[in-house]
């Protein structure tokens, strides 16, 4: 059983967390967004082997945050609130 | 000098002290150029090479495998073969794979031990039974064998299920496919490897792709740990690592990689002669020919490239097994393992040209690649030989995400995605 660091609650059981996608995948803005740009935002993923920056939500406190993680070793490198003011 | 397997060759080798058997496939040095390169020596890659040679007459083909053939997901699955899908596009695809599986031992002269013992997807409520009836109707309309099972039918095929009145997941019935079953997974890889090698295909193991050779905006070959190898048509069938290779080729895919776990018990006498899936318990179970209880469940919760799986998912899978079959509580678990699967938003595979010209994709099979090996191979071979889709692979092109023509088979896969 792995512990994940919530920037607000500290280390908690991995089952309390839900994966939310790539960090930095910004929703396209504006009235005229080309189709492939929408498809890229909705579907395409970096899916890196190694260090990944990901959005996670701690389901108990409901806060979203950015976790940097190695997808091979599962080692957590950093955990930061979306605004950047909390770090576990 | 025994090359073909038959009762007579077995008998002759018995008399000769088993000294005449030839190695099943050659291990040649890579040549600098081929007509086609297949990246990935799993089931799909080896099948692609076989069908390129057998169906299209293209025999100057190299299969490049990072480790050893069949060492990835081909050897890590739960060996189930079925085609109980909902949408017509999926039925065409998995139906093709199922039909090819039925003739595969004869085609390859290699016993893949296909055992059509049937499969039941259980329904645990009146509402699930209504969905079950709808699924059975869809399958029958699409020409796939299917039957709606009553509780008594389920009791007939799986009498050891937990039918007690206080069962947490009572049986209201199920979706039955009688032609479903299991096959020996390693034999599928070895059978295709042997047949492809005999037709002239070079199977090159311990050969990792380090980069793609791109000239004039087209893919012209690959850099590998065993030197540069060039070809005008390149196909990749690398399952969980599709995103890694796509990054080398300069594009992204609609894929997240997850670990998918399975485990087996110690072998016991025959007690379960069908495949049973319970969506409520999140588990499916069959008994191998050796006697082990083979247990599979849902994806891990965390995107991962670690081929081992994590504990919370294993715990819920085992809890589900014991809900279904309390009698298995006495068994010891012998092994647990995981493979890395490439999960796509609509739970359907991606087959077709990639954004890099000359490079073709066979990926995104998620939790269900094994049952589709013959179709994945035949369709990628068709793409490599002709450069074009046929009617079966066309709906699975990468362009379906921009066009919004998703084939959402999350239910057909049977396990939560």
Short mmCIF file of C-alpha atoms in Angstrom, two decimals:
data_model
loop_
_atom_site.label_atom_id
_atom_site.label_comp_id
_atom_site.label_asym_id
_atom_site.label_seq_id
_atom_site.Cartn_x
_atom_site.Cartn_y
_atom_site.Cartn_z
CA UNK A 1 0.00 0.00 0.00
CA UNK A 2 1.48 3.35 -1.08
CA UNK A 3 1.07 6.69 0.69
CA UNK A 4 0.50 9.77 -1.48
CA UNK A 5 1.19 13.26 -0.10
CA UNK A 6 -1.84 15.57 -0.19
CA UNK A 7 -0.52 19.17 0.05
CA UNK A 8 -3.30 19.89 2.54
CA UNK A 9 -3.67 16.65 4.57
CA UNK A 10 -0.18 15.17 4.38
CA UNK A 11 0.59 11.50 3.59
CA UNK A 12 -2.58 9.46 3.03
CA UNK A 13 -3.48 6.02 1.66
CA UNK A 14 -3.34 5.81 -2.17
CA UNK A 15 -6.94 4.62 -2.34
CA UNK A 16 -8.09 8.09 -1.21
CA UNK A 17 -6.76 9.65 -4.43
CA UNK A 18 -8.12 9.83 -7.95
CA UNK A 19 -6.06 10.47 -11.09
CA UNK A 20 -7.15 13.55 -13.07
CA UNK A 21 -4.93 13.70 -16.17
CA UNK A 22 -1.85 15.52 -17.47
CA UNK A 23 -0.88 18.73 -15.67
CA UNK A 24 -0.71 21.74 -18.02
CA UNK A 25 -3.37 20.47 -20.46
CA UNK A 26 -5.19 23.81 -20.75
CA UNK A 27 -8.70 24.03 -22.17
CA UNK A 28 -8.67 25.80 -25.56
CA UNK A 29 -10.01 29.32 -25.32
CA UNK A 30 -11.91 31.50 -27.79
CA UNK A 31 -14.83 31.24 -30.19
CA UNK A 32 -13.01 29.54 -33.10
CA UNK A 33 -11.07 26.48 -31.93
CA UNK A 34 -9.91 24.11 -34.72
CA UNK A 35 -11.13 20.51 -34.48
CA UNK A 36 -7.71 18.94 -34.04
CA UNK A 37 -6.95 21.39 -31.21
CA UNK A 38 -10.14 20.26 -29.40
CA UNK A 39 -9.32 16.60 -30.05
CA UNK A 40 -5.81 17.19 -28.71
CA UNK A 41 -7.13 18.75 -25.52
CA UNK A 42 -9.79 16.09 -24.99
CA UNK A 43 -7.91 12.93 -25.96
CA UNK A 44 -4.15 13.18 -26.61
CA UNK A 45 -1.88 12.41 -23.64
CA UNK A 46 1.84 12.63 -22.93
CA UNK A 47 1.77 9.33 -21.01
CA UNK A 48 5.51 9.51 -20.22
CA UNK A 49 7.56 6.55 -19.01
CA UNK A 50 9.50 8.05 -16.09
CA UNK A 51 8.83 11.47 -14.58
CA UNK A 52 5.25 12.67 -15.08
CA UNK A 53 3.44 15.83 -13.94
CA UNK A 54 -0.16 14.92 -13.18
CA UNK A 55 -3.33 16.38 -11.72
CA UNK A 56 -4.73 14.37 -8.80
CA UNK A 57 -7.64 14.91 -6.45
CA UNK A 58 -7.65 13.91 -2.80
CA UNK A 59 -11.21 12.65 -2.57
CA UNK A 60 -11.45 13.10 1.21
CA UNK A 61 -10.69 16.86 1.27
CA UNK A 62 -11.78 17.47 -2.33
CA UNK A 63 -8.66 19.45 -3.28
CA UNK A 64 -6.99 19.14 -6.69
CA UNK A 65 -3.20 19.34 -6.83
CA UNK A 66 -0.15 18.64 -9.02
CA UNK A 67 1.89 15.56 -8.22
CA UNK A 68 5.22 14.81 -9.89
CA UNK A 69 5.73 11.08 -9.98
CA UNK A 70 7.90 8.42 -11.59
CA UNK A 71 5.57 6.11 -13.53
CA UNK A 72 8.07 3.22 -13.42
CA UNK A 73 9.16 3.27 -9.77
CA UNK A 74 5.98 5.01 -8.44
CA UNK A 75 8.25 7.29 -6.40
CA UNK A 76 6.63 10.67 -5.65
CA UNK A 77 8.95 13.60 -6.44
CA UNK A 78 6.77 16.55 -5.44
CA UNK A 79 3.22 17.48 -4.54
CA UNK A 80 1.96 21.06 -4.89
CA UNK A 81 -1.42 22.75 -4.63
CA UNK A 82 -2.70 24.10 -7.96
CA UNK A 83 -2.13 27.70 -6.79
CA UNK A 84 1.31 26.72 -5.47
CA UNK A 85 0.81 27.91 -1.88
CA UNK A 86 0.81 24.48 -0.21
CA UNK A 87 3.54 21.83 -0.49
CA UNK A 88 3.49 18.54 1.36
CA UNK B 1 15.03 -33.55 -39.92
CA UNK B 2 11.56 -33.17 -38.51
CA UNK B 3 10.08 -29.80 -39.36
CA UNK B 4 6.32 -30.40 -39.49
CA UNK B 5 4.39 -31.52 -36.44
CA UNK B 6 2.12 -34.54 -36.91
CA UNK B 7 1.25 -37.84 -35.24
CA UNK B 8 3.67 -39.54 -37.63
CA UNK B 9 6.55 -37.12 -36.85
CA UNK B 10 5.94 -37.64 -33.11
CA UNK B 11 6.10 -41.39 -33.63
CA UNK B 12 9.26 -41.23 -35.76
CA UNK B 13 10.99 -38.93 -33.28
CA UNK B 14 9.97 -41.29 -30.50
CA UNK B 15 11.83 -44.08 -32.28
CA UNK B 16 14.81 -41.79 -33.01
CA UNK B 17 15.18 -40.61 -29.41
CA UNK B 18 13.76 -37.10 -30.07
CA UNK B 19 17.01 -36.07 -31.75
CA UNK B 20 15.69 -34.76 -35.07
CA UNK B 21 13.55 -31.81 -33.98
CA UNK B 22 14.57 -28.52 -35.58
CA UNK B 23 14.49 -25.25 -33.65
CA UNK B 24 11.07 -23.69 -34.09
CA UNK B 25 12.23 -20.36 -35.52
CA UNK B 26 15.54 -19.00 -36.85
CA UNK B 27 17.47 -16.23 -35.05
CA UNK B 28 19.26 -14.45 -37.92
CA UNK B 29 21.39 -11.31 -37.81
CA UNK B 30 19.43 -8.22 -38.87
CA UNK B 31 19.83 -7.17 -42.52
CA UNK B 32 20.27 -3.44 -43.37
CA UNK B 33 17.02 -3.25 -45.40
CA UNK B 34 13.66 -5.03 -45.52
CA UNK B 35 10.38 -4.53 -47.37
CA UNK B 36 8.61 -4.10 -44.04
CA UNK B 37 9.53 -3.82 -40.38
CA UNK B 38 7.24 -4.85 -37.54
CA UNK B 39 8.14 -3.33 -34.16
CA UNK B 40 7.12 -5.60 -31.30
CA UNK B 41 7.46 -9.39 -31.08
CA UNK B 42 4.30 -10.08 -29.14
CA UNK B 43 1.23 -11.83 -30.50
CA UNK B 44 0.11 -8.92 -32.69
CA UNK B 45 3.60 -8.27 -34.12
CA UNK B 46 4.31 -11.92 -34.91
CA UNK B 47 0.83 -12.37 -36.39
CA UNK B 48 1.40 -9.27 -38.55
CA UNK B 49 4.62 -10.77 -39.92
CA UNK B 50 2.95 -14.12 -40.58
CA UNK B 51 0.01 -12.59 -42.47
CA UNK B 52 2.35 -10.28 -44.45
CA UNK B 53 4.18 -13.36 -45.69
CA UNK B 54 1.21 -15.72 -45.96
CA UNK B 55 -1.60 -13.44 -47.21
CA UNK B 56 0.37 -10.81 -49.10
CA UNK B 57 3.54 -12.65 -50.23
CA UNK B 58 5.82 -10.08 -48.55
CA UNK B 59 8.55 -12.20 -46.97
CA UNK B 60 11.43 -9.70 -46.59
CA UNK B 61 10.11 -8.75 -43.17
CA UNK B 62 11.84 -8.15 -39.83
CA UNK B 63 10.14 -8.44 -36.45
CA UNK B 64 12.12 -6.36 -33.94
CA UNK B 65 11.61 -7.25 -30.29
CA UNK B 66 13.16 -5.37 -27.37
CA UNK B 67 13.23 -8.43 -25.07
CA UNK B 68 12.12 -11.92 -26.04
CA UNK B 69 9.11 -12.83 -28.15
CA UNK B 70 5.88 -13.21 -26.20
CA UNK B 71 7.59 -11.76 -23.11
CA UNK B 72 5.20 -8.82 -22.69
CA UNK B 73 1.43 -8.87 -22.54
CA UNK B 74 1.15 -12.01 -24.69
CA UNK B 75 2.48 -14.02 -21.76
CA UNK B 76 0.73 -11.95 -19.07
CA UNK B 77 -2.96 -12.19 -19.92
CA UNK B 78 -5.70 -14.57 -18.77
CA UNK B 79 -5.93 -16.38 -22.14
CA UNK B 80 -9.64 -15.72 -22.77
CA UNK B 81 -10.87 -15.76 -26.38
CA UNK B 82 -14.33 -14.29 -27.10
CA UNK B 83 -16.25 -11.94 -29.41
CA UNK B 84 -19.22 -10.85 -27.26
CA UNK B 85 -19.21 -7.18 -28.28
CA UNK B 86 -22.01 -4.69 -28.84
CA UNK B 87 -21.29 -2.40 -31.80
CA UNK B 88 -21.21 -3.71 -35.40
CA UNK B 89 -17.65 -2.36 -35.95
CA UNK B 90 -16.38 -4.29 -32.92
CA UNK B 91 -18.26 -7.42 -33.93
CA UNK B 92 -16.56 -7.37 -37.35
CA UNK B 93 -13.16 -6.94 -35.69
CA UNK B 94 -13.41 -9.43 -32.82
CA UNK B 95 -15.54 -11.81 -34.91
CA UNK B 96 -12.70 -11.97 -37.47
CA UNK B 97 -10.20 -12.72 -34.67
CA UNK B 98 -12.47 -15.42 -33.22
CA UNK B 99 -12.95 -17.16 -36.59
CA UNK B 100 -9.19 -17.09 -37.27
CA UNK B 101 -8.53 -18.51 -33.79
CA UNK B 102 -10.83 -21.43 -34.59
CA UNK B 103 -8.63 -22.44 -37.52
CA UNK B 104 -5.30 -21.31 -36.08
CA UNK B 105 -3.83 -24.63 -34.93
CA UNK B 106 -4.34 -26.02 -38.43
CA UNK B 107 -3.13 -22.85 -40.20
CA UNK B 108 0.07 -22.67 -38.18
CA UNK B 109 0.65 -26.44 -37.74
CA UNK B 110 1.00 -25.60 -34.05
CA UNK B 111 -1.47 -26.57 -31.33
CA UNK B 112 -2.62 -23.34 -29.67
CA UNK B 113 -4.91 -25.43 -27.43
CA UNK B 114 -8.07 -23.45 -28.18
CA UNK B 115 -10.67 -24.73 -25.75
CA UNK B 116 -14.17 -23.44 -26.50
CA UNK B 117 -15.59 -24.02 -23.05
CA UNK B 118 -18.02 -21.08 -23.17
CA UNK B 119 -18.22 -17.89 -21.16
CA UNK B 120 -20.99 -16.40 -19.03
CA UNK B 121 -21.23 -12.70 -18.08
CA UNK B 122 -23.40 -12.73 -14.98
CA UNK B 123 -26.32 -10.37 -14.32
CA UNK B 124 -27.00 -9.57 -10.66
CA UNK B 125 -30.27 -7.59 -10.80
CA UNK B 126 -33.43 -7.16 -12.89
CA UNK B 127 -31.92 -4.04 -14.46
CA UNK B 128 -28.74 -5.91 -15.42
CA UNK B 129 -30.90 -8.65 -16.96
CA UNK B 130 -32.58 -6.05 -19.19
CA UNK B 131 -29.16 -4.79 -20.33
CA UNK B 132 -28.13 -8.44 -20.76
CA UNK B 133 -31.13 -9.10 -23.03
CA UNK B 134 -30.24 -6.01 -25.07
CA UNK B 135 -26.64 -7.17 -25.44
CA UNK B 136 -27.72 -10.69 -26.46
CA UNK B 137 -30.10 -9.18 -29.05
CA UNK B 138 -27.31 -6.98 -30.45
CA UNK B 139 -24.94 -9.93 -30.67
CA UNK B 140 -27.52 -12.14 -32.41
CA UNK B 141 -28.47 -9.38 -34.90
CA UNK B 142 -24.75 -8.98 -35.69
CA UNK B 143 -24.43 -12.72 -36.33
CA UNK B 144 -22.53 -13.66 -33.16
CA UNK B 145 -23.65 -16.69 -31.12
CA UNK B 146 -25.27 -15.55 -27.89
CA UNK B 147 -27.88 -16.82 -25.47
CA UNK B 148 -29.66 -15.23 -22.51
CA UNK B 149 -29.11 -17.52 -19.54
CA UNK B 150 -31.62 -18.09 -16.72
CA UNK B 151 -30.38 -18.68 -13.14
CA UNK B 152 -30.83 -22.44 -13.78
CA UNK B 153 -28.64 -22.23 -16.91
CA UNK B 154 -25.92 -20.50 -14.88
CA UNK B 155 -26.25 -23.16 -12.18
CA UNK B 156 -25.76 -25.83 -14.87
CA UNK B 157 -22.46 -24.37 -16.17
CA UNK B 158 -21.06 -23.03 -12.86
CA UNK B 159 -22.60 -25.04 -10.00
CA UNK B 160 -19.95 -23.89 -7.52
CA UNK B 161 -20.98 -20.21 -7.78
CA UNK B 162 -22.35 -18.68 -4.55
CA UNK B 163 -26.10 -19.32 -5.07
CA UNK B 164 -26.94 -19.02 -1.36
CA UNK B 165 -29.98 -16.82 -0.52
CA UNK B 166 -27.83 -14.26 1.29
CA UNK B 167 -25.21 -13.96 -1.50
CA UNK B 168 -24.10 -10.36 -1.98
CA UNK B 169 -24.33 -10.75 -5.77
CA UNK B 170 -27.27 -13.10 -6.47
CA UNK B 171 -27.58 -14.53 -9.98
CA UNK B 172 -30.52 -13.27 -12.06
CA UNK B 173 -29.10 -14.81 -15.24
CA UNK B 174 -26.30 -14.06 -17.69
CA UNK B 175 -25.03 -13.51 -21.22
CA UNK B 176 -23.66 -16.75 -22.67
CA UNK B 177 -21.29 -17.15 -25.59
CA UNK B 178 -20.73 -20.86 -26.21
CA UNK B 179 -17.87 -20.39 -28.73
CA UNK B 180 -15.84 -18.36 -26.22
CA UNK B 181 -13.07 -20.06 -24.28
CA UNK B 182 -9.35 -20.01 -23.72
CA UNK B 183 -6.17 -20.67 -25.73
CA UNK B 184 -2.58 -21.33 -24.71
CA UNK B 185 -1.11 -17.82 -24.87
CA UNK B 186 2.57 -18.72 -25.30
CA UNK B 187 1.65 -21.20 -28.03
CA UNK B 188 -0.04 -18.41 -29.99
CA UNK B 189 3.22 -16.40 -30.00
CA UNK B 190 5.40 -19.43 -30.70
CA UNK B 191 3.07 -20.79 -33.38
CA UNK B 192 3.03 -17.49 -35.29
CA UNK B 193 6.82 -17.11 -34.83
CA UNK B 194 7.49 -20.58 -36.21
CA UNK B 195 5.11 -20.18 -39.15
CA UNK B 196 6.44 -16.69 -40.01
CA UNK B 197 10.06 -17.82 -39.75
CA UNK B 198 9.41 -20.73 -42.10
CA UNK B 199 8.03 -18.25 -44.66
CA UNK B 200 11.28 -16.23 -44.47
CA UNK B 201 10.51 -13.60 -41.81
CA UNK B 202 13.52 -12.59 -39.66
CA UNK B 203 12.66 -12.57 -35.95
CA UNK B 204 15.24 -10.43 -34.17
CA UNK B 205 15.14 -10.48 -30.37
CA UNK B 206 17.03 -8.23 -27.92
CA UNK B 207 16.73 -5.42 -30.44
CA UNK B 208 15.37 -2.18 -29.00
CA UNK B 209 14.25 0.79 -31.10
CA UNK B 210 16.22 3.89 -30.10
CA UNK B 211 14.94 6.27 -32.79
CA UNK B 212 13.08 6.54 -36.08
CA UNK B 213 14.85 7.42 -39.33
CA UNK B 214 12.83 10.26 -40.87
CA UNK B 215 13.77 11.56 -44.34
CA UNK B 216 11.66 13.94 -46.43
CA UNK B 217 8.94 13.87 -43.79
CA UNK B 218 8.49 10.09 -44.10
CA UNK B 219 9.60 7.24 -41.89
CA UNK B 220 12.37 5.30 -43.67
CA UNK B 221 13.51 2.95 -40.95
CA UNK B 222 14.60 2.64 -37.35
CA UNK B 223 17.76 3.03 -35.29
CA UNK B 224 18.15 0.06 -32.97
CA UNK B 225 20.57 -1.29 -30.41
CA UNK B 226 21.69 -3.62 -33.24
CA UNK B 227 22.22 -0.89 -35.84
CA UNK B 228 20.10 0.96 -38.39
CA UNK B 229 17.44 -1.06 -40.21
CA UNK B 230 15.57 0.49 -43.12
CA UNK B 231 12.21 -0.23 -44.74
CA UNK B 232 9.53 1.72 -46.60
CA UNK B 233 6.69 0.35 -44.46
CA UNK B 234 6.92 0.16 -40.69
CA UNK B 235 4.25 -1.12 -38.32
CA UNK B 236 4.28 -0.94 -34.56
CA UNK B 237 2.47 -3.31 -32.21
CA UNK B 238 4.01 -2.61 -28.82
CA UNK B 239 0.94 -2.53 -26.53
CA UNK B 240 1.60 -0.54 -23.31
CA UNK B 241 4.65 1.24 -24.75
CA UNK B 242 2.90 2.80 -27.77
CA UNK B 243 3.14 6.31 -26.26
CA UNK B 244 6.89 5.89 -25.68
CA UNK B 245 7.51 5.00 -29.33
CA UNK B 246 5.08 7.68 -30.53
CA UNK B 247 7.10 10.28 -28.58
CA UNK B 248 10.25 9.12 -30.44
CA UNK B 249 8.34 9.50 -33.72
CA UNK B 250 7.17 13.01 -32.74
CA UNK B 251 3.45 12.62 -32.01
CA UNK B 252 1.08 11.88 -29.13
CA UNK B 253 -1.64 9.25 -28.85
CA UNK B 254 -4.96 9.19 -26.95
CA UNK B 255 -3.53 6.61 -24.56
CA UNK B 256 -2.87 6.23 -20.83
CA UNK B 257 -0.81 3.24 -19.71
CA UNK B 258 -2.02 1.26 -16.72
CA UNK B 259 -0.98 -1.98 -15.08
CA UNK B 260 -3.50 -4.81 -15.38
CA UNK B 261 -3.06 -7.59 -12.87
CA UNK B 262 -3.82 -11.28 -12.89
CA UNK B 263 -3.07 -14.14 -10.57
CA UNK B 264 -3.33 -17.93 -10.40
CA UNK B 265 -3.94 -20.36 -7.59
CA UNK B 266 -2.19 -23.64 -7.02
CA UNK B 267 -3.46 -26.31 -9.44
CA UNK B 268 -6.46 -28.36 -8.33
CA UNK B 269 -8.66 -31.05 -9.91
CA UNK B 270 -11.17 -29.89 -12.55
CA UNK B 271 -13.97 -27.93 -10.86
CA UNK B 272 -14.86 -25.09 -13.26
CA UNK B 273 -15.19 -25.83 -16.98
CA UNK B 274 -16.26 -22.43 -18.26
CA UNK B 275 -15.22 -18.77 -18.01
CA UNK B 276 -17.30 -16.79 -15.48
CA UNK B 277 -17.34 -12.99 -15.37
CA UNK B 278 -19.12 -11.03 -12.67
CA UNK B 279 -19.27 -7.25 -13.31
CA UNK B 280 -20.56 -6.81 -9.75
CA UNK B 281 -17.52 -8.52 -8.24
CA UNK B 282 -15.21 -6.94 -10.84
CA UNK B 283 -13.63 -10.31 -11.52
CA UNK B 284 -13.51 -13.09 -14.11
CA UNK B 285 -12.32 -16.61 -13.46
CA UNK B 286 -11.46 -19.75 -15.41
CA UNK B 287 -9.55 -22.93 -14.71
CA UNK B 288 -6.44 -23.63 -16.78
CA UNK B 289 -5.77 -26.99 -18.39
CA UNK B 290 -3.12 -27.46 -15.70
CA UNK B 291 -5.77 -26.96 -12.99
CA UNK B 292 -4.86 -23.50 -11.73
CA UNK B 293 -7.69 -21.06 -11.08
CA UNK B 294 -6.87 -18.08 -13.33
CA UNK B 295 -8.16 -14.80 -11.92
CA UNK B 296 -8.40 -11.44 -13.66
CA UNK B 297 -9.95 -8.12 -12.67
CA UNK B 298 -9.98 -4.43 -13.44
CA UNK B 299 -7.20 -1.96 -14.16
CA UNK B 300 -4.99 -0.57 -11.45
CA UNK B 301 -6.02 2.88 -10.25
CA UNK B 302 -2.74 4.60 -11.07
CA UNK B 303 -1.18 5.23 -14.51
CA UNK B 304 1.93 3.07 -14.49
CA UNK B 305 4.70 1.40 -16.47
CA UNK B 306 5.66 -0.89 -13.55
CA UNK B 307 4.97 -4.49 -14.55
CA UNK B 308 3.95 -5.65 -11.09
CA UNK B 309 0.55 -4.21 -10.07
CA UNK B 310 -0.42 -2.67 -6.75
CA UNK B 311 -2.02 -4.06 -3.64
CA UNK B 312 -5.43 -2.30 -3.33
CA UNK B 313 -6.58 -3.63 -6.72
CA UNK B 314 -5.36 -7.16 -5.99
CA UNK B 315 -7.20 -7.00 -2.66
CA UNK B 316 -10.52 -6.05 -4.28
CA UNK B 317 -10.07 -8.72 -6.99
CA UNK B 318 -9.46 -11.45 -4.41
CA UNK B 319 -12.42 -10.21 -2.34
CA UNK B 320 -14.56 -10.48 -5.48
CA UNK B 321 -13.39 -14.04 -6.20
CA UNK B 322 -14.39 -15.13 -2.72
CA UNK B 323 -17.85 -13.53 -3.17
CA UNK B 324 -18.31 -15.52 -6.37
CA UNK B 325 -16.76 -18.80 -5.25
CA UNK B 326 -16.48 -19.15 -1.45
CA UNK B 327 -15.05 -22.63 -2.05
CA UNK B 328 -11.86 -20.99 -3.45
CA UNK B 329 -11.12 -19.60 0.02
CA UNK B 330 -9.09 -22.75 0.65
CA UNK B 331 -6.76 -22.18 -2.31
CA UNK B 332 -3.26 -20.78 -2.07
CA UNK B 333 -2.28 -18.06 -4.54
CA UNK B 334 0.73 -19.22 -6.50
CA UNK B 335 1.66 -16.21 -8.64
CA UNK B 336 0.57 -12.62 -9.26
CA UNK B 337 1.80 -10.40 -12.07
CA UNK B 338 0.84 -7.41 -14.21
CA UNK B 339 1.16 -6.26 -17.81
CA UNK B 340 1.11 -2.67 -19.04
CA UNK B 341 -1.96 -1.99 -21.17
CA UNK B 342 -2.67 1.04 -23.36
CA UNK B 343 -6.07 2.40 -22.43
CA UNK B 344 -7.99 4.52 -24.96
CA UNK B 345 -10.96 6.77 -24.03
CA UNK B 346 -13.48 4.64 -25.98
CA UNK B 347 -11.93 1.25 -25.03
CA UNK B 348 -11.45 0.36 -28.70
CA UNK B 349 -8.12 -0.21 -30.46
CA UNK B 350 -6.31 2.17 -32.82
CA UNK B 351 -5.46 0.59 -36.18
CA UNK B 352 -4.27 2.69 -39.09
CA UNK B 353 -1.70 5.18 -40.40
CA UNK B 354 0.13 7.27 -37.80
CA UNK B 355 0.76 11.04 -38.15
CA UNK B 356 4.26 10.07 -39.47
CA UNK B 357 3.88 8.77 -43.07
CA UNK B 358 5.03 5.14 -43.64
CA UNK B 359 4.51 4.33 -39.94
CA UNK B 360 1.36 2.35 -39.09
CA UNK B 361 -0.30 1.73 -35.72
CA UNK B 362 -1.74 -1.32 -34.01
CA UNK B 363 -2.31 -0.28 -30.39
CA UNK B 364 -4.85 0.69 -27.77
CA UNK B 365 -6.23 -2.81 -27.17
CA UNK B 366 -6.34 -1.99 -23.47
CA UNK B 367 -7.35 -5.00 -21.42
CA UNK B 368 -8.36 -7.14 -24.42
CA UNK B 369 -5.47 -7.60 -26.83
CA UNK B 370 -5.01 -11.36 -26.58
CA UNK B 371 -8.40 -12.36 -28.00
CA UNK B 372 -7.78 -10.02 -30.96
CA UNK B 373 -4.29 -11.19 -32.00
CA UNK B 374 -5.23 -12.80 -35.34
CA UNK B 375 -7.34 -9.80 -36.41
CA UNK B 376 -4.80 -7.21 -35.22
CA UNK B 377 -2.11 -9.06 -37.17
CA UNK B 378 -4.17 -9.52 -40.33
CA UNK B 379 -5.29 -5.88 -40.38
CA UNK B 380 -1.85 -4.38 -39.73
CA UNK B 381 -0.43 -6.69 -42.41
CA UNK B 382 -3.09 -5.42 -44.82
CA UNK B 383 -2.17 -1.81 -44.01
CA UNK B 384 1.56 -2.48 -44.47
CA UNK B 385 1.02 -4.36 -47.74
CA UNK B 386 -1.48 -1.99 -49.36
CA UNK B 387 -0.96 1.27 -47.46
CA UNK B 388 -4.75 1.44 -47.11
CA UNK B 389 -7.51 0.43 -44.73
CA UNK B 390 -9.99 -2.32 -45.47
CA UNK B 391 -13.61 -2.15 -44.28
CA UNK B 392 -12.87 -3.78 -40.93
CA UNK B 393 -9.96 -1.56 -39.84
CA UNK B 394 -11.33 1.76 -41.22
CA UNK B 395 -13.57 2.62 -38.21
CA UNK B 396 -10.60 2.15 -35.84
CA UNK B 397 -8.42 4.82 -37.47
CA UNK B 398 -6.81 7.45 -35.25
CA UNK B 399 -8.92 10.12 -37.00
CA UNK B 400 -12.04 8.96 -35.12
CA UNK B 401 -11.08 11.15 -32.14
CA UNK B 402 -11.01 14.40 -34.14
CA UNK B 403 -14.12 13.31 -36.08
CA UNK B 404 -16.02 12.32 -32.94
CA UNK B 405 -16.87 8.83 -34.26
CA UNK B 406 -15.93 6.97 -31.08
CA UNK B 407 -16.75 3.27 -30.68
CA UNK B 408 -17.45 3.17 -26.97
CA UNK B 409 -16.97 -0.49 -26.03
CA UNK B 410 -16.36 0.05 -22.30
CA UNK B 411 -19.23 -2.36 -21.63
CA UNK B 412 -18.02 -4.91 -24.19
CA UNK B 413 -14.67 -5.13 -22.49
CA UNK B 414 -16.59 -6.34 -19.44
CA UNK B 415 -14.24 -4.79 -16.90
CA UNK B 416 -14.13 -1.19 -15.68
CA UNK B 417 -11.94 1.14 -17.75
#
